[in-house]
């Protein structure tokens, strides 16, 4: 029964499948070309050349120089390295940092750590109902001792785009007027491969990437570090990555990341078009078939592949399991926190009440999602929502109230 | 999927959903920590539970425990129903992850409250 069931993966913001072309590129580096990139012999040189090529490919994805790319074990490490590395460099000049209220835990929890243990003051910018920080708020909270700003390029739960280029422009104005000790980091893990990312246009000093959101394997990421930015290393014991991130390079994974970045560059426009069209079809279908839904986050300034929807009167986890039993994979808020009972802090940051925060589901499409996939979800989802609502005392109460209101209206109109 | 077959069955095809128009005993319990709710309505005749219905809001174990509870108690006398424990509910649903055992506790409390309600 389960073998015949249709399966639709609508959780590409959690991770993506590895592209066959990426697998093909990386395989030789697991078997024949297995050398350590630090070795002097031919095996080592082959590996080194492959890592260098991948570095250029990843750099090209974000408009950077190859020397500005530091490979890491993933987006989390890239974010940790950026914030902790800069915090260490910047601390003598001031310990105030500005971030947003909706960062991924890989950023927000580092900020919490710096605040609790390292004597930093942290200002978390509000995001309002649209889920976007305002540059004027950032201007208003900037202090003389502000040395670090970290605002994500696109949010992982609701997909909203943050005004990173405007913040970058503001930072460069400050620099032009003589401010030297201020660094700007952005987490682009969700954005890369789903929109144009150009470090020059963004004006950031550091930018985090993850390979597995780009159809490459898990376990690899990168941090862009603008030339001239001094980053205190957080690992010791080797010379790799110009001593900014030591440890033997995961050559095959890095090759995969490079190939995936290259494909993302070449196919970006086509991928965006596919996802945008299918997302519009999905959202129109949901709106037409299901009542009492609330779309979370700004409807225009957002990634092309992600829809975060609150279904009133029900809890998201029940919907997730119900859909899973029918072969549809989605997530509730951030995948990292789905084991906890807490409603999503991102949805709460939009000012939504607890019921809406507990009823929010993230649907995220990928480059290979088909119209058939979307239509299957549109067939399954309304039934799943309705069956949970039939169980819900909140829904029954709302129905009774509506019936009363209708009766009252009918009476007054007579 | 960490959940048992019995769990999946109750979750996918919940029994005795709704509310009895001619209930003699009803209760709605809320878990103060996670906000899960369970509403139970019973019809008692001759000291016996002749019908039970439930409504639930919350995580999947809460929904499944509500369903399995109604099946467990229908036909039982009030005394027999009072003997049902949290573990009986967990066993009936075929084990729960420990962090979800509060769902069985909520069902247990709702049953107690309903039996004691007027």
Coordinates of C-alpha atoms in Angstrom, one line a residue:
Chain A
X1 CA 0.0 0.0 0.0
X2 CA 2.7 2.4 0.9
X3 CA 4.8 1.4 -2.1
X4 CA 2.0 2.5 -4.5
X5 CA 1.3 5.7 -2.7
X6 CA 2.2 8.9 -4.5
X7 CA 4.9 10.9 -2.7
X8 CA 5.2 14.7 -3.0
X9 CA 8.1 16.5 -1.4
X10 CA 7.1 20.0 -0.5
X11 CA 9.9 20.8 1.9
X12 CA 12.7 22.1 -0.2
X13 CA 13.5 24.8 2.4
X14 CA 14.6 22.0 4.7
X15 CA 16.7 20.3 2.2
X16 CA 16.8 19.3 -1.5
X17 CA 17.6 16.1 -3.3
X18 CA 21.0 15.8 -4.9
X19 CA 20.9 16.5 -8.6
X20 CA 22.1 13.6 -10.7
X21 CA 24.6 15.8 -12.5
X22 CA 26.0 16.8 -9.1
X23 CA 26.4 13.2 -8.1
X24 CA 28.2 12.5 -11.4
X25 CA 30.7 15.3 -10.7
X26 CA 31.5 14.3 -7.2
X27 CA 31.8 10.5 -7.5
X28 CA 35.3 10.3 -8.9
X29 CA 36.5 12.2 -5.8
X30 CA 35.3 9.5 -3.5
X31 CA 37.1 6.7 -5.4
X32 CA 39.9 7.3 -7.9
X33 CA 40.7 10.9 -7.1
X34 CA 40.5 10.5 -3.3
X35 CA 43.6 12.6 -2.4
X36 CA 44.0 15.0 0.4
X37 CA 44.1 18.5 -1.1
X38 CA 47.0 19.3 1.2
X39 CA 49.2 16.5 -0.1
X40 CA 52.1 17.4 -2.5
X41 CA 51.8 14.3 -4.7
X42 CA 49.6 13.9 -7.8
X43 CA 46.7 12.6 -5.8
X44 CA 46.8 15.7 -3.7
X45 CA 47.2 18.0 -6.7
X46 CA 44.1 16.5 -8.4
X47 CA 42.1 17.2 -5.2
X48 CA 43.5 20.7 -4.8
X49 CA 42.7 21.6 -8.4
X50 CA 39.1 20.3 -7.9
X51 CA 38.7 22.3 -4.7
X52 CA 40.0 25.5 -6.5
X53 CA 37.6 25.0 -9.4
X54 CA 34.7 24.5 -7.0
X55 CA 35.8 27.7 -5.2
X56 CA 35.6 29.7 -8.4
X57 CA 32.1 28.2 -9.2
X58 CA 30.7 29.0 -5.8
X59 CA 32.3 32.5 -6.0
X60 CA 30.6 33.0 -9.4
X61 CA 27.2 32.2 -7.9
X62 CA 27.4 35.3 -5.6
X63 CA 29.7 37.6 -7.7
X64 CA 32.7 37.2 -5.4
X65 CA 36.4 36.5 -5.9
X66 CA 37.5 32.9 -5.4
X67 CA 39.9 34.0 -2.6
X68 CA 36.9 35.3 -0.6
X69 CA 35.2 31.9 -0.3
X70 CA 35.8 29.8 2.8
X71 CA 34.4 26.3 2.7
X72 CA 32.7 25.1 5.9
X73 CA 30.7 22.1 7.1
X74 CA 27.5 23.9 6.3
X75 CA 25.3 26.9 6.7
X76 CA 25.3 26.6 10.5
X77 CA 29.1 26.6 10.7
X78 CA 29.3 29.5 8.2
X79 CA 27.0 31.6 10.4
X80 CA 28.9 30.6 13.6
X81 CA 32.2 31.4 12.0
X82 CA 31.0 34.7 10.7
X83 CA 29.5 35.9 14.0
X84 CA 32.0 34.5 16.4
X85 CA 35.0 35.3 14.2
X86 CA 33.9 38.9 13.7
X87 CA 32.8 39.3 17.3
X88 CA 36.3 38.4 18.4
X89 CA 37.9 40.9 16.0
X90 CA 35.3 43.6 16.8
X91 CA 35.0 43.3 20.6
X92 CA 37.8 45.8 21.4
X93 CA 35.9 48.5 19.3
X94 CA 32.5 47.9 20.8
X95 CA 30.1 45.2 21.8
X96 CA 26.8 46.1 20.3
X97 CA 25.3 44.1 17.5
X98 CA 22.1 44.5 15.6
X99 CA 20.1 41.6 14.1
X100 CA 16.5 40.8 13.2
X101 CA 13.9 39.1 15.3
X102 CA 13.5 36.3 12.7
X103 CA 17.0 34.9 12.2
X104 CA 17.6 31.2 11.8
X105 CA 18.7 29.6 15.1
X106 CA 22.3 29.3 13.6
X107 CA 22.4 33.1 13.9
X108 CA 20.0 33.9 16.7
X109 CA 21.5 31.5 19.1
X110 CA 25.0 32.8 18.5
X111 CA 23.7 36.2 19.2
X112 CA 22.1 34.9 22.4
X113 CA 25.5 33.3 23.4
X114 CA 27.4 36.6 22.7
X115 CA 24.8 38.4 24.9
X116 CA 24.9 36.0 27.8
X117 CA 28.5 35.0 27.9
X118 CA 30.6 37.6 26.0
X119 CA 29.1 40.8 27.3
X120 CA 27.5 41.9 24.0
X121 CA 24.4 44.0 23.8
X122 CA 22.0 42.7 21.2
X123 CA 19.2 44.7 19.4
X124 CA 16.7 42.5 17.6
X125 CA 14.9 44.5 14.9
X126 CA 11.1 43.9 14.8
X127 CA 9.6 42.6 11.5
X128 CA 6.0 43.8 11.7
X129 CA 3.1 42.0 10.1
X130 CA 4.9 41.8 6.7
X131 CA 7.8 39.9 8.2
X132 CA 10.5 42.4 7.0
X133 CA 12.8 44.6 9.0
X134 CA 12.8 48.4 8.4
X135 CA 16.1 50.2 7.6
X136 CA 14.9 53.3 9.5
X137 CA 14.6 51.1 12.6
X138 CA 18.2 50.0 12.1
X139 CA 19.3 53.7 11.7
X140 CA 17.5 54.5 14.9
X141 CA 19.1 51.8 17.0
X142 CA 22.7 52.2 15.7
X143 CA 25.1 53.1 18.5
X144 CA 28.6 54.4 18.6
X145 CA 29.7 51.0 19.8
X146 CA 27.8 49.0 17.2
X147 CA 30.3 46.8 15.4
X148 CA 28.3 44.0 13.9
X149 CA 25.0 43.8 11.9
X150 CA 23.6 40.5 10.9
X151 CA 20.3 40.4 8.9
X152 CA 19.3 37.4 6.8
X153 CA 18.7 37.8 3.0
X154 CA 15.5 35.7 3.0
X155 CA 13.7 34.1 5.9
X156 CA 13.6 30.3 6.1
X157 CA 10.1 30.0 7.5
X158 CA 8.1 32.6 5.6
X159 CA 10.5 33.4 2.7
X160 CA 10.3 37.2 3.1
X161 CA 13.2 39.2 1.6
X162 CA 15.0 41.5 4.0
X163 CA 16.4 44.9 2.8
X164 CA 19.9 43.7 2.8
X165 CA 21.1 45.9 -0.1
X166 CA 19.7 49.0 1.6
X167 CA 21.4 48.0 4.8
X168 CA 24.6 47.5 2.9
X169 CA 24.3 50.9 1.3
X170 CA 23.8 52.5 4.8
X171 CA 26.9 50.7 6.1
X172 CA 28.9 51.9 3.2
X173 CA 27.7 55.5 3.8
X174 CA 28.9 55.1 7.4
X175 CA 32.3 53.9 6.2
X176 CA 32.6 56.8 3.8
X177 CA 32.0 59.1 6.7
X178 CA 34.9 57.6 8.6
X179 CA 33.4 54.7 10.5
X180 CA 35.9 51.9 10.4
X181 CA 34.8 49.2 12.8
X182 CA 31.5 48.0 11.5
X183 CA 30.9 44.6 9.8
X184 CA 27.8 43.4 8.0
X185 CA 26.9 39.8 7.7
X186 CA 23.9 38.2 5.9
X187 CA 22.7 34.6 6.0
X188 CA 21.8 33.7 2.4
X189 CA 21.3 30.0 3.0
X190 CA 17.6 30.1 1.8
X191 CA 18.1 32.8 -0.9
X192 CA 21.0 31.3 -2.9
X193 CA 19.7 29.5 -6.0
X194 CA 16.3 31.0 -5.6
X195 CA 17.1 34.6 -6.4
X196 CA 20.0 36.6 -7.7
X197 CA 22.7 37.0 -5.0
X198 CA 25.5 39.4 -5.7
X199 CA 27.7 40.5 -2.8
X200 CA 28.6 43.8 -4.6
X201 CA 25.0 44.8 -4.9
X202 CA 24.3 43.6 -1.4
X203 CA 27.2 45.5 0.1
X204 CA 27.8 42.8 2.8
X205 CA 31.1 41.8 4.3
X206 CA 30.2 38.3 5.0
X207 CA 27.6 36.0 3.5
X208 CA 26.6 32.4 4.5
X209 CA 25.7 29.6 2.0
X210 CA 24.7 26.0 2.4
X211 CA 25.2 23.3 -0.3
X212 CA 22.2 21.1 0.5
X213 CA 19.7 23.8 -0.3
X214 CA 21.2 23.9 -3.8
X215 CA 20.8 20.2 -4.8
X216 CA 24.2 19.2 -3.4
X217 CA 24.8 16.9 -0.4
X218 CA 24.5 17.9 3.2
X219 CA 27.6 18.6 5.2
X220 CA 29.1 21.5 3.1
X221 CA 28.6 25.2 3.1
X222 CA 30.6 28.3 2.5
X223 CA 31.3 31.7 4.1
X224 CA 32.0 34.6 1.8
X225 CA 34.5 36.9 3.6
X226 CA 35.1 40.2 1.7
X227 CA 38.8 40.9 1.0
X228 CA 40.4 42.8 3.8
X229 CA 38.0 41.6 6.5
X230 CA 39.9 40.1 9.4
X231 CA 38.1 37.1 10.8
X232 CA 39.4 35.4 13.9
X233 CA 39.5 31.7 13.2
X234 CA 37.4 29.4 15.4
X235 CA 39.2 26.2 14.7
X236 CA 43.0 25.5 14.9
X237 CA 45.2 22.7 13.6
X238 CA 46.0 23.1 9.9
X239 CA 46.5 25.7 7.2
X240 CA 43.4 25.0 5.1
X241 CA 41.1 27.8 3.9
X242 CA 43.9 30.3 4.6
X243 CA 43.7 29.4 8.2
X244 CA 40.2 30.8 8.5
X245 CA 38.7 27.3 8.7
X246 CA 41.1 24.5 9.3
X247 CA 40.6 20.8 8.7
X248 CA 40.9 18.5 5.7
X249 CA 38.7 19.7 2.9
X250 CA 35.7 17.4 2.1
X251 CA 36.8 17.3 -1.5
X252 CA 34.0 15.3 -3.0
X253 CA 31.3 17.4 -1.2
X254 CA 33.1 20.6 -2.2
X255 CA 33.2 19.5 -5.9
X256 CA 29.5 18.7 -5.6
X257 CA 28.8 22.2 -4.1
X258 CA 30.8 23.8 -7.0
X259 CA 28.8 21.9 -9.7
X260 CA 25.5 22.7 -8.0
X261 CA 26.5 26.4 -7.8
X262 CA 27.3 26.3 -11.5
X263 CA 24.0 24.7 -12.4
X264 CA 22.1 27.2 -10.1
X265 CA 23.8 30.0 -12.0
X266 CA 22.9 28.7 -15.4
X267 CA 19.4 27.6 -14.6
X268 CA 18.4 30.4 -12.1
X269 CA 15.9 32.2 -14.3
X270 CA 14.2 29.0 -15.5
X271 CA 14.0 27.6 -11.9
X272 CA 12.5 30.8 -10.6
X273 CA 9.9 30.8 -13.4
X274 CA 8.9 27.2 -12.7
X275 CA 8.6 27.7 -9.0
X276 CA 6.8 31.0 -9.3
X277 CA 4.2 29.6 -11.7
X278 CA 3.6 26.5 -9.5
X279 CA 3.4 28.5 -6.3
X280 CA 0.8 30.8 -7.8
X281 CA -1.2 27.7 -8.9
X282 CA -0.8 26.3 -5.4
X283 CA -1.8 29.4 -3.5
X284 CA -4.8 30.1 -5.8
X285 CA -6.0 26.5 -5.2
X286 CA -5.7 26.8 -1.5
X287 CA -7.5 30.1 -1.5
X288 CA -10.3 28.7 -3.6
X289 CA -10.7 25.4 -1.7
X290 CA -10.0 26.2 2.0
X291 CA -11.7 28.8 4.2
X292 CA -10.1 30.5 7.2
X293 CA -6.5 30.5 6.0
X294 CA -4.0 33.3 6.6
X295 CA -0.9 33.7 4.4
X296 CA 2.1 34.7 6.5
X297 CA 4.6 37.2 5.4
X298 CA 4.7 39.9 2.7
X299 CA 3.0 38.7 -0.5
X300 CA 5.4 40.5 -2.9
X301 CA 8.8 40.7 -1.3
X302 CA 9.5 37.0 -0.9
X303 CA 11.2 34.0 -2.3
X304 CA 9.6 32.3 -5.4
X305 CA 9.2 28.8 -3.9
X306 CA 7.7 29.2 -0.4
X307 CA 4.3 29.6 1.0
X308 CA 3.6 29.8 4.8
X309 CA 0.0 29.4 5.6
X310 CA -1.9 29.4 8.9
X311 CA -5.0 27.1 9.0
X312 CA -7.3 28.4 11.6
X313 CA -8.8 26.1 14.4
X314 CA -6.2 23.3 13.9
X315 CA -2.7 22.5 15.0
X316 CA 0.0 22.2 12.4
X317 CA 1.6 19.1 13.6
X318 CA -1.7 17.1 13.2
X319 CA -1.9 18.5 9.6
X320 CA 1.8 17.6 9.0
X321 CA 1.2 13.9 10.1
X322 CA -2.1 13.7 8.2
X323 CA -0.4 14.9 5.0
X324 CA 2.6 12.6 5.7
X325 CA 0.3 9.6 5.9
X326 CA -0.9 10.5 2.4
X327 CA 2.7 10.9 1.1
X328 CA 3.0 14.7 1.3
X329 CA 6.0 16.1 3.1
X330 CA 5.7 19.7 4.5
X331 CA 7.0 21.3 7.7
X332 CA 5.8 23.3 10.6
X333 CA 8.0 26.4 10.9
X334 CA 11.7 25.7 11.1
X335 CA 12.6 22.0 10.8
X336 CA 15.1 22.4 13.6
X337 CA 12.4 23.3 16.1
X338 CA 9.6 20.9 15.0
X339 CA 10.4 18.6 18.0
X340 CA 9.4 21.3 20.4
X341 CA 5.9 22.3 21.5
X342 CA 6.6 26.0 21.2
X343 CA 4.7 27.9 18.5
X344 CA 7.0 29.3 15.8
X345 CA 8.8 32.4 17.1
X346 CA 8.9 33.7 13.5
X347 CA 5.1 33.6 13.1
X348 CA 4.7 35.1 16.6
X349 CA 7.1 37.9 15.5
X350 CA 4.5 38.8 12.8
X351 CA 2.1 39.6 15.6
X352 CA 0.0 36.5 14.9
X353 CA -1.9 35.1 17.9
X354 CA -1.0 31.7 19.3
X355 CA -3.7 29.8 17.4
X356 CA -2.4 31.1 14.1
X357 CA 1.2 30.5 15.1
X358 CA 0.4 26.9 16.1
X359 CA -1.5 26.3 12.8
X360 CA 1.2 27.4 10.4
X361 CA 2.6 25.1 7.8
X362 CA 5.5 25.8 5.4
X363 CA 5.2 24.5 1.8
X364 CA 8.4 24.9 -0.2
X365 CA 8.7 23.9 -3.8
X366 CA 11.8 22.9 -5.7
X367 CA 13.1 23.1 -9.3
X368 CA 11.7 19.7 -10.1
X369 CA 8.3 20.1 -8.5
X370 CA 5.6 19.4 -11.1
X371 CA 2.1 20.6 -11.8
X372 CA 0.9 17.1 -11.0
X373 CA 2.6 17.4 -7.5
X374 CA 0.9 20.7 -6.8
X375 CA -2.5 19.3 -7.9
X376 CA -2.1 16.2 -5.7
X377 CA -1.5 18.4 -2.7
X378 CA -4.4 20.6 -3.6
X379 CA -6.6 17.4 -3.7
X380 CA -5.3 16.0 -0.4
X381 CA -4.9 19.2 1.7
X382 CA -8.5 20.5 1.8
X383 CA -9.7 17.0 3.1
X384 CA -6.9 16.9 5.7
X385 CA -7.7 20.4 7.0
X386 CA -11.5 19.6 7.1
X387 CA -11.0 16.3 8.9
X388 CA -9.0 18.0 11.6
X389 CA -11.4 20.8 11.8
X390 CA -14.2 18.4 12.3
X391 CA -12.4 17.2 15.4
X392 CA -11.6 20.7 16.7
X393 CA -13.6 22.2 19.5
X394 CA -12.4 25.7 18.3
X395 CA -13.9 25.0 14.9
X396 CA -17.2 23.8 16.3
X397 CA -17.4 26.8 18.5
X398 CA -16.8 29.1 15.6
X399 CA -19.4 27.4 13.5
X400 CA -22.0 27.8 16.3
X401 CA -21.1 31.5 16.6
X402 CA -21.4 32.0 12.8
X403 CA -24.8 30.3 12.7
X404 CA -25.9 32.7 15.5
X405 CA -24.6 35.7 13.7
X406 CA -26.3 34.6 10.5
X407 CA -29.5 34.2 12.3
X408 CA -29.2 37.6 13.9
X409 CA -28.5 39.1 10.5
X410 CA -31.4 37.4 8.9
X411 CA -33.7 38.7 11.7
X412 CA -32.5 42.3 11.3
X413 CA -32.9 42.2 7.5
X414 CA -36.6 41.1 7.8
Chain B
X1 CA 7.0 7.5 11.6
X2 CA 7.5 6.9 15.3
X3 CA 3.8 6.1 15.9
X4 CA 2.2 2.7 16.1
X5 CA -0.3 1.2 13.7
X6 CA -3.1 1.7 16.3
X7 CA -2.1 5.3 16.7
X8 CA -2.1 5.9 12.9
X9 CA -5.5 4.2 12.7
X10 CA -7.1 6.3 15.4
X11 CA -5.4 9.4 14.0
X12 CA -6.5 8.8 10.4
X13 CA -10.0 7.5 11.3
X14 CA -11.0 8.9 14.6
X15 CA -14.0 7.3 16.3
X16 CA -16.9 9.0 18.0
X17 CA -16.1 12.5 16.8
X18 CA -18.5 15.3 17.8
X19 CA -20.7 16.1 20.7
X20 CA -23.8 14.4 22.0
X21 CA -27.0 16.4 21.9
X22 CA -28.4 14.4 24.8
X23 CA -25.2 14.3 26.9
X24 CA -25.6 13.8 30.6
X25 CA -22.0 14.6 31.4
X26 CA -19.5 16.9 29.6
X27 CA -16.1 18.3 30.3
X28 CA -13.5 20.3 28.4
X29 CA -9.9 20.1 29.7
X30 CA -7.0 22.2 28.6
X31 CA -3.3 21.4 29.1
X32 CA -2.0 24.6 30.6
X33 CA 1.6 24.0 29.2
X34 CA 0.9 23.3 25.5
X35 CA -2.7 24.6 25.2
X36 CA -4.0 21.2 23.9
X37 CA -7.8 20.8 24.5
X38 CA -10.0 17.8 24.8
X39 CA -13.8 18.0 25.0
X40 CA -15.7 14.9 26.1
X41 CA -19.4 14.4 26.2
X42 CA -21.0 11.3 27.7
X43 CA -24.5 9.9 28.0
X44 CA -24.9 7.8 31.1
X45 CA -27.9 5.5 31.7
X46 CA -28.2 3.1 34.6
X47 CA -24.7 4.0 35.8
X48 CA -23.3 2.9 32.4
X49 CA -21.6 5.0 29.7
X50 CA -23.9 4.3 26.7
X51 CA -22.4 6.9 24.4
X52 CA -19.2 8.9 24.3
X53 CA -18.0 11.6 21.8
X54 CA -14.9 13.8 21.7
X55 CA -13.5 16.9 20.1
X56 CA -9.8 17.7 20.3
X57 CA -7.4 20.5 19.4
X58 CA -3.6 19.9 19.7
X59 CA -0.9 17.6 18.7
X60 CA -1.6 14.2 17.0
X61 CA -1.3 12.2 20.2
X62 CA -4.0 14.3 21.8
X63 CA -6.3 13.6 18.9
X64 CA -5.6 9.9 18.9
X65 CA -5.9 9.6 22.7
X66 CA -9.3 11.3 22.5
X67 CA -10.5 8.8 19.9
X68 CA -9.1 5.7 21.7
X69 CA -10.6 6.8 25.0
X70 CA -14.1 7.0 23.7
X71 CA -13.7 3.4 22.4
X72 CA -12.4 2.3 25.8
X73 CA -15.2 3.7 27.9
X74 CA -18.3 3.0 25.8
X75 CA -20.3 0.3 27.6
X76 CA -18.4 0.6 30.8
X77 CA -19.9 1.3 34.2
X78 CA -18.9 4.5 36.0
X79 CA -16.8 2.4 38.5
X80 CA -15.1 0.6 35.7
X81 CA -14.3 3.9 33.9
X82 CA -12.8 5.3 37.1
X83 CA -10.3 2.4 37.1
X84 CA -8.8 3.4 33.7
X85 CA -5.3 4.8 34.1
X86 CA -3.1 7.0 32.0
X87 CA -1.0 3.9 31.1
X88 CA -4.1 2.0 30.0
X89 CA -4.7 4.8 27.4
X90 CA -1.0 4.8 26.3
X91 CA -1.2 1.0 25.9
X92 CA -4.4 1.2 23.9
X93 CA -2.8 3.6 21.5
X94 CA 0.3 1.4 21.3
X95 CA 2.9 3.5 23.1
X96 CA 3.7 7.2 22.9
X97 CA 7.1 9.0 22.8
X98 CA 7.7 10.1 26.4
X99 CA 7.6 13.8 25.5
X100 CA 4.0 13.1 24.2
X101 CA 2.7 11.3 27.3
X102 CA 0.9 14.5 28.3
X103 CA -1.7 13.6 25.7
X104 CA -2.8 10.5 27.6
X105 CA -2.8 12.6 30.8
X106 CA -5.2 15.1 29.2
X107 CA -7.5 12.3 28.1
X108 CA -7.4 10.9 31.6
X109 CA -8.2 14.2 33.2
X110 CA -11.0 14.9 30.7
X111 CA -12.6 11.5 31.6
X112 CA -12.3 12.2 35.3
X113 CA -13.8 15.7 34.9
X114 CA -16.7 14.4 32.8
X115 CA -17.6 11.6 35.2
X116 CA -17.6 14.0 38.0
X117 CA -19.5 16.7 36.1
X118 CA -23.2 17.3 36.4

